Amino acid sequence: MIIDAHHHLWTAEWRTAVRDLAGCDNVVAKLSGLLSEAGPGWRVADIRPYVDTALELFGPHRLMAGSDWPVCDLVASYAEVWTAIDAGLGELSATERADVLAGTAIRTYALEVGS
């Protein structure tokens, strides 16, 4: 991905729109499609500003991760997507990471987990 002035402008516009949504306590966000949007040759650094913004605005308790499968197969394998998302989560605690990777989805979709 080539980072240019247009990209930074889009990032600012995206952040403004997401910030407005994050102001609603009943809204959760899903990290999905990040690598598909980044395109071929993606790097974790390409998605980091979006992950960081989503974490800042929603917090781990209102943020969930998704794979974008099968669309992601155009630029990355399913395993690569999850590896990139995990790497993008940075310095979260184990509890915060568990929220983003599972807890928020379990709560949001009222899933029954386990036996």
Short mmCIF file of N, CA and C in Angstrom, two decimals:
data_model
loop_
_atom_site.label_atom_id
_atom_site.label_comp_id
_atom_site.label_asym_id
_atom_site.label_seq_id
_atom_site.Cartn_x
_atom_site.Cartn_y
_atom_site.Cartn_z
N MET A 1 0.84 -1.16 0.00
CA MET A 1 0.00 0.00 0.00
C MET A 1 0.88 1.23 0.00
N ILE A 2 0.59 2.16 -0.84
CA ILE A 2 1.33 3.41 -0.90
C ILE A 2 0.62 4.41 0.00
N ILE A 3 1.35 4.95 0.94
CA ILE A 3 0.78 5.94 1.84
C ILE A 3 1.02 7.32 1.22
N ASP A 4 -0.05 8.02 0.95
CA ASP A 4 0.08 9.35 0.36
C ASP A 4 -0.90 10.30 1.03
N ALA A 5 -0.95 11.53 0.54
CA ALA A 5 -1.83 12.53 1.15
C ALA A 5 -3.29 12.10 1.10
N HIS A 6 -3.71 11.48 0.01
CA HIS A 6 -5.09 11.01 -0.11
C HIS A 6 -5.40 10.00 0.99
N HIS A 7 -4.49 9.08 1.24
CA HIS A 7 -4.68 8.06 2.28
C HIS A 7 -4.87 8.74 3.64
N HIS A 8 -4.04 9.71 3.94
CA HIS A 8 -4.15 10.39 5.23
C HIS A 8 -5.46 11.15 5.35
N LEU A 9 -5.92 11.75 4.26
CA LEU A 9 -7.20 12.44 4.26
C LEU A 9 -8.32 11.45 4.53
N TRP A 10 -8.29 10.30 3.83
CA TRP A 10 -9.32 9.28 4.02
C TRP A 10 -9.30 8.79 5.46
N THR A 11 -8.13 8.63 6.02
CA THR A 11 -8.02 8.20 7.41
C THR A 11 -8.69 9.21 8.33
N ALA A 12 -8.48 10.50 8.10
CA ALA A 12 -9.08 11.54 8.93
C ALA A 12 -10.60 11.52 8.78
N GLU A 13 -11.10 11.37 7.56
CA GLU A 13 -12.55 11.31 7.33
C GLU A 13 -13.14 10.07 7.99
N TRP A 14 -12.46 8.95 7.86
CA TRP A 14 -12.92 7.71 8.46
C TRP A 14 -12.98 7.85 9.98
N ARG A 15 -11.94 8.44 10.56
CA ARG A 15 -11.89 8.61 12.01
C ARG A 15 -13.06 9.47 12.50
N THR A 16 -13.38 10.53 11.78
CA THR A 16 -14.49 11.40 12.17
C THR A 16 -15.81 10.62 12.15
N ALA A 17 -16.03 9.85 11.11
CA ALA A 17 -17.28 9.07 11.00
C ALA A 17 -17.35 8.02 12.11
N VAL A 18 -16.25 7.35 12.35
CA VAL A 18 -16.22 6.31 13.38
C VAL A 18 -16.38 6.93 14.77
N ARG A 19 -15.79 8.08 14.99
CA ARG A 19 -15.91 8.75 16.29
C ARG A 19 -17.38 9.05 16.61
N ASP A 20 -18.12 9.48 15.60
CA ASP A 20 -19.54 9.76 15.82
C ASP A 20 -20.29 8.49 16.22
N LEU A 21 -19.99 7.38 15.56
CA LEU A 21 -20.63 6.11 15.92
C LEU A 21 -20.23 5.65 17.32
N ALA A 22 -18.97 5.82 17.64
CA ALA A 22 -18.46 5.38 18.95
C ALA A 22 -19.11 6.15 20.09
N GLY A 23 -19.65 7.32 19.80
CA GLY A 23 -20.33 8.10 20.82
C GLY A 23 -21.64 7.48 21.27
N CYS A 24 -22.13 6.51 20.53
CA CYS A 24 -23.37 5.81 20.88
C CYS A 24 -23.00 4.57 21.69
N ASP A 25 -23.39 4.53 22.94
CA ASP A 25 -23.00 3.42 23.82
C ASP A 25 -23.52 2.07 23.37
N ASN A 26 -24.56 2.05 22.55
CA ASN A 26 -25.13 0.77 22.11
C ASN A 26 -24.53 0.28 20.80
N VAL A 27 -23.45 0.89 20.33
CA VAL A 27 -22.81 0.51 19.07
C VAL A 27 -21.50 -0.20 19.37
N VAL A 28 -21.30 -1.34 18.70
CA VAL A 28 -20.01 -2.03 18.73
C VAL A 28 -19.44 -1.98 17.32
N ALA A 29 -18.14 -2.21 17.22
CA ALA A 29 -17.48 -2.18 15.91
C ALA A 29 -16.77 -3.50 15.66
N LYS A 30 -16.64 -3.83 14.39
CA LYS A 30 -15.96 -5.07 14.01
C LYS A 30 -14.77 -4.73 13.12
N LEU A 31 -13.61 -5.24 13.50
CA LEU A 31 -12.41 -5.12 12.67
C LEU A 31 -12.49 -6.23 11.63
N SER A 32 -12.82 -5.89 10.42
CA SER A 32 -12.97 -6.88 9.37
C SER A 32 -12.69 -6.22 8.03
N GLY A 33 -12.09 -6.94 7.13
CA GLY A 33 -11.83 -6.41 5.80
C GLY A 33 -10.61 -5.51 5.73
N LEU A 34 -9.84 -5.45 6.79
CA LEU A 34 -8.70 -4.53 6.81
C LEU A 34 -7.65 -4.90 5.77
N LEU A 35 -7.33 -6.17 5.65
CA LEU A 35 -6.31 -6.56 4.68
C LEU A 35 -6.84 -6.48 3.26
N SER A 36 -8.11 -6.77 3.08
CA SER A 36 -8.72 -6.63 1.75
C SER A 36 -8.64 -5.18 1.28
N GLU A 37 -8.89 -4.25 2.20
CA GLU A 37 -8.80 -2.83 1.86
C GLU A 37 -7.35 -2.40 1.65
N ALA A 38 -6.43 -2.95 2.44
CA ALA A 38 -5.01 -2.60 2.28
C ALA A 38 -4.48 -3.10 0.94
N GLY A 39 -4.96 -4.25 0.48
CA GLY A 39 -4.59 -4.77 -0.83
C GLY A 39 -3.32 -5.60 -0.82
N PRO A 40 -2.96 -6.08 -2.00
CA PRO A 40 -1.75 -6.90 -2.13
C PRO A 40 -0.53 -6.16 -1.59
N GLY A 41 0.35 -6.91 -0.96
CA GLY A 41 1.55 -6.32 -0.40
C GLY A 41 1.31 -5.62 0.94
N TRP A 42 0.16 -5.88 1.56
CA TRP A 42 -0.18 -5.28 2.84
C TRP A 42 0.88 -5.58 3.89
N ARG A 43 0.92 -4.71 4.88
CA ARG A 43 1.76 -4.92 6.07
C ARG A 43 0.90 -4.58 7.28
N VAL A 44 1.28 -5.11 8.43
CA VAL A 44 0.53 -4.80 9.65
C VAL A 44 0.52 -3.30 9.88
N ALA A 45 1.60 -2.62 9.52
CA ALA A 45 1.66 -1.16 9.68
C ALA A 45 0.55 -0.46 8.89
N ASP A 46 0.07 -1.07 7.80
CA ASP A 46 -0.99 -0.48 6.98
C ASP A 46 -2.32 -0.45 7.72
N ILE A 47 -2.56 -1.45 8.54
CA ILE A 47 -3.85 -1.53 9.24
C ILE A 47 -3.79 -0.95 10.64
N ARG A 48 -2.60 -0.75 11.14
CA ARG A 48 -2.42 -0.30 12.53
C ARG A 48 -3.18 0.99 12.86
N PRO A 49 -3.16 2.02 12.00
CA PRO A 49 -3.90 3.25 12.36
C PRO A 49 -5.40 3.01 12.56
N TYR A 50 -5.96 2.09 11.80
CA TYR A 50 -7.39 1.81 11.91
C TYR A 50 -7.69 0.99 13.16
N VAL A 51 -6.83 0.03 13.46
CA VAL A 51 -7.00 -0.77 14.68
C VAL A 51 -6.83 0.13 15.90
N ASP A 52 -5.78 0.97 15.89
CA ASP A 52 -5.54 1.87 17.02
C ASP A 52 -6.72 2.82 17.23
N THR A 53 -7.24 3.37 16.14
CA THR A 53 -8.38 4.28 16.24
C THR A 53 -9.60 3.57 16.79
N ALA A 54 -9.88 2.39 16.28
CA ALA A 54 -11.04 1.63 16.76
C ALA A 54 -10.89 1.29 18.24
N LEU A 55 -9.70 0.90 18.65
CA LEU A 55 -9.46 0.61 20.06
C LEU A 55 -9.63 1.85 20.92
N GLU A 56 -9.11 2.97 20.45
CA GLU A 56 -9.21 4.22 21.20
C GLU A 56 -10.67 4.65 21.36
N LEU A 57 -11.43 4.55 20.28
CA LEU A 57 -12.80 5.07 20.29
C LEU A 57 -13.81 4.12 20.92
N PHE A 58 -13.67 2.84 20.67
CA PHE A 58 -14.64 1.87 21.17
C PHE A 58 -14.15 1.13 22.41
N GLY A 59 -12.85 0.98 22.54
CA GLY A 59 -12.29 0.17 23.62
C GLY A 59 -12.48 -1.30 23.31
N PRO A 60 -11.70 -2.16 23.94
CA PRO A 60 -11.79 -3.60 23.67
C PRO A 60 -13.16 -4.19 23.99
N HIS A 61 -13.88 -3.59 24.92
CA HIS A 61 -15.18 -4.12 25.34
C HIS A 61 -16.27 -3.94 24.28
N ARG A 62 -16.05 -3.01 23.34
CA ARG A 62 -17.04 -2.79 22.27
C ARG A 62 -16.43 -2.99 20.89
N LEU A 63 -15.36 -3.78 20.81
CA LEU A 63 -14.69 -4.04 19.54
C LEU A 63 -14.50 -5.53 19.36
N MET A 64 -14.82 -6.01 18.16
CA MET A 64 -14.63 -7.44 17.85
C MET A 64 -13.86 -7.58 16.56
N ALA A 65 -13.23 -8.72 16.38
CA ALA A 65 -12.45 -9.00 15.17
C ALA A 65 -13.21 -9.97 14.27
N GLY A 66 -13.05 -9.78 12.98
CA GLY A 66 -13.63 -10.68 11.99
C GLY A 66 -12.62 -10.90 10.87
N SER A 67 -12.77 -12.00 10.16
CA SER A 67 -11.76 -12.37 9.16
C SER A 67 -11.99 -11.81 7.77
N ASP A 68 -13.22 -11.49 7.40
CA ASP A 68 -13.55 -11.07 6.04
C ASP A 68 -13.46 -12.25 5.06
N TRP A 69 -13.47 -13.46 5.58
CA TRP A 69 -13.37 -14.64 4.72
C TRP A 69 -14.67 -14.83 3.97
N PRO A 70 -14.69 -15.17 2.71
CA PRO A 70 -13.59 -15.58 1.84
C PRO A 70 -12.97 -14.44 1.04
N VAL A 71 -13.45 -13.21 1.20
CA VAL A 71 -12.90 -12.09 0.43
C VAL A 71 -11.42 -11.91 0.73
N CYS A 72 -11.01 -12.14 1.96
CA CYS A 72 -9.61 -11.96 2.34
C CYS A 72 -8.68 -12.84 1.52
N ASP A 73 -9.20 -13.96 0.99
CA ASP A 73 -8.35 -14.85 0.20
C ASP A 73 -7.74 -14.18 -1.02
N LEU A 74 -8.28 -13.03 -1.41
CA LEU A 74 -7.72 -12.29 -2.53
C LEU A 74 -6.35 -11.71 -2.21
N VAL A 75 -6.08 -11.45 -0.93
CA VAL A 75 -4.81 -10.82 -0.54
C VAL A 75 -4.06 -11.54 0.57
N ALA A 76 -4.75 -12.42 1.30
CA ALA A 76 -4.11 -13.10 2.43
C ALA A 76 -4.90 -14.36 2.78
N SER A 77 -4.21 -15.31 3.38
CA SER A 77 -4.90 -16.51 3.85
C SER A 77 -5.67 -16.18 5.12
N TYR A 78 -6.59 -17.05 5.46
CA TYR A 78 -7.37 -16.91 6.69
C TYR A 78 -6.43 -16.79 7.89
N ALA A 79 -5.41 -17.64 7.94
CA ALA A 79 -4.45 -17.61 9.05
C ALA A 79 -3.67 -16.30 9.07
N GLU A 80 -3.29 -15.79 7.91
CA GLU A 80 -2.56 -14.52 7.86
C GLU A 80 -3.41 -13.36 8.38
N VAL A 81 -4.70 -13.40 8.09
CA VAL A 81 -5.59 -12.35 8.57
C VAL A 81 -5.59 -12.33 10.09
N TRP A 82 -5.77 -13.50 10.71
CA TRP A 82 -5.81 -13.55 12.17
C TRP A 82 -4.47 -13.20 12.79
N THR A 83 -3.38 -13.58 12.14
CA THR A 83 -2.05 -13.22 12.62
C THR A 83 -1.87 -11.70 12.56
N ALA A 84 -2.32 -11.08 11.46
CA ALA A 84 -2.19 -9.62 11.31
C ALA A 84 -3.06 -8.89 12.33
N ILE A 85 -4.27 -9.36 12.54
CA ILE A 85 -5.15 -8.71 13.53
C ILE A 85 -4.53 -8.82 14.91
N ASP A 86 -4.04 -10.01 15.25
CA ASP A 86 -3.42 -10.22 16.56
C ASP A 86 -2.22 -9.28 16.72
N ALA A 87 -1.39 -9.18 15.69
CA ALA A 87 -0.23 -8.29 15.75
C ALA A 87 -0.67 -6.83 15.86
N GLY A 88 -1.76 -6.48 15.20
CA GLY A 88 -2.27 -5.12 15.24
C GLY A 88 -2.84 -4.71 16.59
N LEU A 89 -3.16 -5.69 17.42
CA LEU A 89 -3.73 -5.38 18.72
C LEU A 89 -2.70 -4.88 19.71
N GLY A 90 -1.44 -5.01 19.36
CA GLY A 90 -0.36 -4.40 20.14
C GLY A 90 -0.27 -4.86 21.57
N GLU A 91 -0.27 -3.90 22.47
CA GLU A 91 0.03 -4.14 23.88
C GLU A 91 -1.20 -4.34 24.76
N LEU A 92 -2.27 -4.87 24.21
CA LEU A 92 -3.45 -5.11 25.04
C LEU A 92 -3.17 -6.18 26.09
N SER A 93 -3.85 -6.08 27.21
CA SER A 93 -3.74 -7.12 28.22
C SER A 93 -4.42 -8.38 27.69
N ALA A 94 -4.21 -9.49 28.35
CA ALA A 94 -4.84 -10.75 27.93
C ALA A 94 -6.36 -10.63 27.96
N THR A 95 -6.90 -9.95 28.96
CA THR A 95 -8.36 -9.76 29.06
C THR A 95 -8.88 -8.90 27.92
N GLU A 96 -8.19 -7.81 27.60
CA GLU A 96 -8.60 -6.93 26.51
C GLU A 96 -8.52 -7.65 25.16
N ARG A 97 -7.46 -8.40 24.97
CA ARG A 97 -7.29 -9.17 23.72
C ARG A 97 -8.41 -10.20 23.60
N ALA A 98 -8.75 -10.86 24.69
CA ALA A 98 -9.83 -11.86 24.68
C ALA A 98 -11.17 -11.20 24.33
N ASP A 99 -11.39 -9.98 24.80
CA ASP A 99 -12.62 -9.26 24.44
C ASP A 99 -12.69 -9.05 22.93
N VAL A 100 -11.63 -8.51 22.34
CA VAL A 100 -11.63 -8.22 20.90
C VAL A 100 -11.74 -9.51 20.08
N LEU A 101 -11.05 -10.54 20.49
CA LEU A 101 -11.01 -11.77 19.70
C LEU A 101 -12.21 -12.68 19.92
N ALA A 102 -12.94 -12.49 21.03
CA ALA A 102 -14.09 -13.37 21.28
C ALA A 102 -15.18 -12.74 22.14
N GLY A 103 -14.81 -12.14 23.25
CA GLY A 103 -15.78 -11.68 24.25
C GLY A 103 -16.84 -10.73 23.73
N THR A 104 -16.43 -9.75 22.95
CA THR A 104 -17.40 -8.78 22.43
C THR A 104 -18.41 -9.46 21.51
N ALA A 105 -17.94 -10.36 20.67
CA ALA A 105 -18.86 -11.10 19.78
C ALA A 105 -19.80 -11.98 20.58
N ILE A 106 -19.29 -12.64 21.59
CA ILE A 106 -20.12 -13.51 22.43
C ILE A 106 -21.23 -12.69 23.09
N ARG A 107 -20.88 -11.54 23.64
CA ARG A 107 -21.88 -10.69 24.30
C ARG A 107 -22.86 -10.09 23.27
N THR A 108 -22.33 -9.57 22.18
CA THR A 108 -23.16 -8.87 21.19
C THR A 108 -24.18 -9.81 20.54
N TYR A 109 -23.74 -11.00 20.20
CA TYR A 109 -24.62 -11.95 19.51
C TYR A 109 -25.28 -12.94 20.47
N ALA A 110 -25.09 -12.72 21.79
CA ALA A 110 -25.67 -13.59 22.82
C ALA A 110 -25.40 -15.07 22.51
N LEU A 111 -24.13 -15.36 22.25
CA LEU A 111 -23.73 -16.73 21.91
C LEU A 111 -23.59 -17.58 23.17
N GLU A 112 -23.94 -18.82 23.05
CA GLU A 112 -23.70 -19.78 24.13
C GLU A 112 -22.42 -20.52 23.78
N VAL A 113 -21.44 -20.41 24.66
CA VAL A 113 -20.12 -20.99 24.41
C VAL A 113 -19.88 -22.10 25.40
N GLY A 114 -19.31 -23.17 24.92
CA GLY A 114 -18.98 -24.29 25.78
C GLY A 114 -20.10 -25.30 25.84
N SER A 115 -19.89 -26.29 26.66
CA SER A 115 -20.91 -27.35 26.76
C SER A 115 -21.45 -27.47 28.16
#
